[in-house]
CSV table of C-alpha atoms in Angstrom, one decimal:
chain,number,residue,atom,x,y,z
J,1,UNK,CA,0.1,0.1,-0.2
J,2,UNK,CA,2.9,2.7,1.0
J,3,UNK,CA,4.8,1.7,-1.9
J,4,UNK,CA,1.7,2.2,-4.4
J,5,UNK,CA,0.8,5.4,-2.7
J,6,UNK,CA,3.9,6.9,-3.0
J,7,UNK,CA,4.5,5.9,-6.6
J,8,UNK,CA,1.1,7.4,-7.5
J,9,UNK,CA,1.2,10.1,-5.3
J,10,UNK,CA,-1.8,9.4,-3.5
J,11,UNK,CA,-2.0,10.7,0.3
J,12,UNK,CA,-5.3,8.7,1.2
J,13,UNK,CA,-6.5,11.6,3.0
J,14,UNK,CA,-9.6,9.7,4.5
J,15,UNK,CA,-7.4,7.1,6.0
J,16,UNK,CA,-7.9,7.3,10.0
J,17,UNK,CA,-6.0,4.1,11.3
J,18,UNK,CA,-3.0,1.7,10.2
J,19,UNK,CA,-3.2,-1.7,12.2
J,20,UNK,CA,-0.2,-3.8,12.5
J,21,UNK,CA,-0.7,-7.4,14.3
J,22,UNK,CA,1.4,-10.1,15.2
J,23,UNK,CA,4.6,-8.8,16.6
J,24,UNK,CA,6.8,-6.1,16.0
J,25,UNK,CA,6.5,-3.4,13.3
J,26,UNK,CA,9.8,-2.7,12.0
J,27,UNK,CA,10.9,0.9,13.1
J,28,UNK,CA,11.8,2.0,9.6
J,29,UNK,CA,8.5,1.0,7.9
J,30,UNK,CA,6.5,2.5,10.8
J,31,UNK,CA,8.2,5.7,10.4
J,32,UNK,CA,7.8,5.9,6.8
J,33,UNK,CA,4.2,5.4,7.4
J,34,UNK,CA,3.9,7.6,9.9
J,35,UNK,CA,5.8,10.4,7.7
J,36,UNK,CA,3.5,9.4,4.6
J,37,UNK,CA,0.1,9.0,6.1
J,38,UNK,CA,-1.9,11.3,8.4
J,39,UNK,CA,-3.3,8.1,10.5
J,40,UNK,CA,-2.7,6.9,13.7
J,41,UNK,CA,-0.8,3.5,13.7
J,42,UNK,CA,-1.9,0.9,16.3
J,43,UNK,CA,0.2,-2.1,16.9
J,44,UNK,CA,-1.1,-5.4,18.1
J,45,UNK,CA,0.8,-8.3,19.8
J,46,UNK,CA,-0.7,-11.8,20.4
J,47,UNK,CA,-1.3,-15.0,18.4
J,48,UNK,CA,-3.7,-17.0,17.0
J,49,UNK,CA,-4.0,-19.4,20.1
J,50,UNK,CA,-4.8,-16.4,22.5
J,51,UNK,CA,-5.9,-13.6,20.4
J,52,UNK,CA,-5.0,-9.9,21.4
J,53,UNK,CA,-2.6,-9.7,24.3
J,54,UNK,CA,-1.1,-6.1,24.3
J,55,UNK,CA,-1.9,-2.7,22.3
J,56,UNK,CA,0.5,0.1,21.6
J,57,UNK,CA,-0.6,3.3,20.1
J,58,UNK,CA,2.1,5.4,18.8
J,59,UNK,CA,5.7,5.1,20.3
J,60,UNK,CA,7.1,3.9,16.9
J,61,UNK,CA,10.5,5.1,18.4
J,62,UNK,CA,10.7,1.9,20.6
J,63,UNK,CA,9.8,-0.5,18.3
J,64,UNK,CA,10.3,-3.4,21.0
J,65,UNK,CA,7.8,-2.0,23.4
J,66,UNK,CA,4.3,-4.0,22.5
J,67,UNK,CA,2.2,-1.9,24.6
J,68,UNK,CA,0.0,-2.5,27.8
J,69,UNK,CA,-1.5,-5.9,28.5
J,70,UNK,CA,-5.0,-5.7,27.8
J,71,UNK,CA,-7.3,-6.5,30.6
J,72,UNK,CA,-8.3,-9.8,29.7
J,73,UNK,CA,-5.0,-11.3,29.3
J,74,UNK,CA,-2.5,-12.4,31.6
J,75,UNK,CA,1.1,-12.1,30.9
J,76,UNK,CA,4.3,-13.6,33.0
J,77,UNK,CA,8.0,-13.6,32.7
J,78,UNK,CA,9.2,-16.9,33.5
J,79,UNK,CA,12.8,-17.9,34.3
J,80,UNK,CA,14.1,-21.8,33.0
J,81,UNK,CA,12.6,-23.1,36.2
J,82,UNK,CA,9.2,-21.6,35.4
J,83,UNK,CA,9.4,-19.2,38.1
J,84,UNK,CA,8.0,-15.7,37.7
J,85,UNK,CA,10.6,-13.4,37.6
J,86,UNK,CA,10.8,-9.7,38.9
J,87,UNK,CA,9.4,-6.8,37.1
J,88,UNK,CA,11.7,-5.8,34.4
J,89,UNK,CA,13.8,-9.0,34.4
J,90,UNK,CA,14.2,-10.4,31.2
J,91,UNK,CA,12.6,-14.2,30.6
J,92,UNK,CA,10.3,-16.1,28.7
J,93,UNK,CA,7.1,-14.7,27.6
J,94,UNK,CA,4.0,-17.0,28.7
J,95,UNK,CA,0.3,-15.6,28.5
J,96,UNK,CA,-3.4,-16.9,28.6
J,97,UNK,CA,-6.5,-15.3,27.8
J,98,UNK,CA,-9.8,-17.1,28.9
J,99,UNK,CA,-10.9,-17.9,25.3
J,100,UNK,CA,-8.0,-19.8,24.5
J,101,UNK,CA,-7.7,-23.4,23.8
J,102,UNK,CA,-6.0,-25.9,26.0
J,103,UNK,CA,-4.4,-27.5,23.2
J,104,UNK,CA,-3.9,-28.0,19.5
J,105,UNK,CA,-6.6,-30.6,18.0
J,106,UNK,CA,-4.1,-33.2,16.6
J,107,UNK,CA,-0.4,-33.6,16.9
J,108,UNK,CA,1.4,-30.5,16.5
J,109,UNK,CA,5.3,-30.1,16.7
J,110,UNK,CA,4.8,-27.4,19.4
J,111,UNK,CA,2.5,-29.1,21.4
J,112,UNK,CA,5.0,-29.5,24.3
J,113,UNK,CA,6.1,-26.0,24.2
J,114,UNK,CA,3.2,-24.0,22.8
J,115,UNK,CA,0.7,-25.1,25.5
J,116,UNK,CA,1.8,-25.8,29.1
J,117,UNK,CA,0.0,-25.9,32.7
J,118,UNK,CA,-2.6,-23.6,31.3
J,119,UNK,CA,-0.2,-21.4,29.8
J,120,UNK,CA,0.6,-20.5,25.9
J,121,UNK,CA,4.3,-20.0,25.3
J,122,UNK,CA,4.7,-18.2,22.1
J,123,UNK,CA,8.6,-18.5,21.6
J,124,UNK,CA,9.2,-15.0,22.6
J,125,UNK,CA,11.2,-13.3,25.6
J,126,UNK,CA,11.1,-10.0,26.8
J,127,UNK,CA,10.5,-8.3,29.9
J,128,UNK,CA,6.9,-6.8,31.7
J,129,UNK,CA,7.0,-3.6,33.7
J,130,UNK,CA,5.4,-3.0,37.0
J,131,UNK,CA,3.0,-0.9,35.5
J,132,UNK,CA,2.0,-3.8,32.9
J,133,UNK,CA,4.0,-3.0,29.7
J,134,UNK,CA,5.1,-5.5,27.5
J,135,UNK,CA,8.6,-5.6,26.0
J,136,UNK,CA,9.9,-8.0,23.4
J,137,UNK,CA,13.6,-9.0,23.3
J,138,UNK,CA,13.4,-11.5,20.5
J,139,UNK,CA,12.4,-15.1,20.1
J,140,UNK,CA,13.9,-18.2,21.4
J,141,UNK,CA,14.6,-20.0,18.0
J,142,UNK,CA,16.4,-17.0,16.6
J,143,UNK,CA,19.3,-16.9,19.3
J,144,UNK,CA,22.6,-18.1,18.0
J,145,UNK,CA,26.1,-18.6,19.6
J,146,UNK,CA,28.9,-16.2,18.5
J,147,UNK,CA,32.3,-16.6,20.3
J,148,UNK,CA,30.7,-17.3,23.3
J,149,UNK,CA,28.1,-14.3,23.0
J,150,UNK,CA,24.3,-14.7,22.5
J,151,UNK,CA,23.1,-13.0,19.7
J,152,UNK,CA,19.7,-12.3,18.5
J,153,UNK,CA,19.3,-12.6,14.7
J,154,UNK,CA,15.8,-10.9,14.9
J,155,UNK,CA,17.7,-7.6,16.6
J,156,UNK,CA,20.3,-7.6,13.9
J,157,UNK,CA,17.4,-7.5,11.1
J,158,UNK,CA,16.3,-4.5,12.5
J,159,UNK,CA,19.6,-2.8,13.1
J,160,UNK,CA,21.1,-3.2,9.8
J,161,UNK,CA,17.4,-2.8,8.3
J,162,UNK,CA,17.2,0.9,9.5
J,163,UNK,CA,19.9,1.7,7.3
J,164,UNK,CA,19.1,3.9,4.4
J,165,UNK,CA,20.1,2.1,1.2
J,166,UNK,CA,18.9,-1.4,2.6
J,167,UNK,CA,14.7,-2.2,1.7
J,168,UNK,CA,15.0,-5.6,3.4
J,169,UNK,CA,17.5,-7.8,5.3
J,170,UNK,CA,17.6,-11.2,6.8
J,171,UNK,CA,20.2,-12.7,9.1
J,172,UNK,CA,21.0,-16.5,9.5
J,173,UNK,CA,24.0,-18.3,10.9
J,174,UNK,CA,26.2,-20.5,9.2
J,175,UNK,CA,29.1,-22.9,10.3
J,176,UNK,CA,32.5,-23.1,8.9
J,177,UNK,CA,34.7,-26.4,8.1
J,178,UNK,CA,35.9,-26.4,11.9
J,179,UNK,CA,32.3,-26.1,13.2
J,180,UNK,CA,32.7,-22.3,14.4
J,181,UNK,CA,29.5,-20.2,13.7
J,182,UNK,CA,29.6,-17.3,11.9
J,183,UNK,CA,27.1,-14.9,10.2
J,184,UNK,CA,25.4,-14.7,6.7
J,185,UNK,CA,23.0,-11.6,5.6
J,186,UNK,CA,21.2,-11.4,2.7
J,187,UNK,CA,20.1,-7.6,1.7
J,188,UNK,CA,17.7,-6.4,-0.7
J,189,UNK,CA,19.7,-3.2,-1.9
J,190,UNK,CA,20.0,-1.3,-5.1
J,191,UNK,CA,23.9,-1.1,-4.3
J,192,UNK,CA,26.7,-2.9,-2.6
J,193,UNK,CA,26.6,-2.8,0.8
J,194,UNK,CA,30.3,-3.2,2.1
J,195,UNK,CA,30.7,-5.6,5.4
J,196,UNK,CA,32.5,-2.7,7.2
J,197,UNK,CA,29.1,-1.1,7.3
J,198,UNK,CA,27.1,-3.9,8.6
J,199,UNK,CA,30.0,-4.4,11.2
J,200,UNK,CA,29.3,-0.3,12.1
J,201,UNK,CA,25.5,-1.0,12.4
J,202,UNK,CA,26.1,-4.1,14.6
J,203,UNK,CA,28.6,-2.3,17.2
J,204,UNK,CA,27.6,-3.7,21.1
J,205,UNK,CA,25.7,-6.3,19.7
J,206,UNK,CA,28.2,-8.4,17.5
J,207,UNK,CA,31.8,-9.3,18.4
J,208,UNK,CA,34.1,-7.2,16.0
J,209,UNK,CA,35.8,-10.4,15.2
J,210,UNK,CA,33.2,-12.5,13.8
J,211,UNK,CA,33.2,-13.3,10.4
J,212,UNK,CA,29.8,-11.3,8.2
J,213,UNK,CA,29.2,-12.8,5.0
J,214,UNK,CA,27.1,-10.4,2.8
J,215,UNK,CA,24.8,-11.5,0.0
J,216,UNK,CA,22.6,-9.1,-2.6
J,217,UNK,CA,19.3,-10.9,-3.4
J,218,UNK,CA,16.2,-9.6,-5.3
J,219,UNK,CA,13.9,-10.2,-2.5
J,220,UNK,CA,13.1,-12.1,0.8
J,221,UNK,CA,10.7,-14.6,1.2
J,222,UNK,CA,8.1,-14.1,3.5
J,223,UNK,CA,5.1,-15.8,5.1
J,224,UNK,CA,1.6,-14.4,4.3
J,225,UNK,CA,1.4,-12.3,7.4
J,226,UNK,CA,4.8,-10.7,6.3
J,227,UNK,CA,7.0,-12.5,8.5
J,228,UNK,CA,10.9,-13.6,7.3
J,229,UNK,CA,11.1,-17.2,6.3
J,230,UNK,CA,14.6,-17.2,7.8
J,231,UNK,CA,16.0,-21.0,6.7
J,232,UNK,CA,14.5,-20.1,3.0
J,233,UNK,CA,16.4,-17.0,2.9
J,234,UNK,CA,19.2,-18.6,3.9
J,235,UNK,CA,19.2,-21.1,1.3
J,236,UNK,CA,18.2,-18.2,-1.1
J,237,UNK,CA,21.4,-16.5,-0.2
J,238,UNK,CA,23.6,-19.6,-0.7
J,239,UNK,CA,22.1,-20.1,-4.2
J,240,UNK,CA,22.8,-16.2,-5.1
J,241,UNK,CA,26.3,-16.2,-3.8
């Protein structure tokens, strides 16, 4: 929609609300939407299993903030021992609503970790403030170990995706002949992005001695809901290299 309106110089002055649902609205996209349309931006966090859990209006300068937990939902942040953590402490997100199911109807690959003891575990980790504001820190399956440092691939996507020359980006982990993990990144860009620029954008997140392989691609695979399909992007980058 944004691309079409920019190309055809359509302002859609009657547009009053832009709603993003599922997880985080990328900061770069949110800023473009806010700058082009005169509409309120509403971000909903939740899942198919639970429905809406938290709502944020505005605040696009804090892309990890999902907003206030809705009254009908319960959210807790727990540690590896399933004990509830103190406000502001990072851990695993679990949530529940009165209307959510107890389990999947048939065998499901996520049945053990998805539903557990009356809670749904979406696979995210984050923090919850004392006044009920949920902040996401990433997804468990997107955390990799680089030279002893745990790095969240989703966070890297956001940091490099904010670079002006990059339209879309996807990080993934690779393994060298000695079994050591390094980073690969597929970027959609009209020009070559020097690896030094990538390292600069990732200062403080990734050890400077970690190898990063940059591959330009025409587009990145996404689901119908717009989420990156990381393994497919990894394969696509391998073909393009």
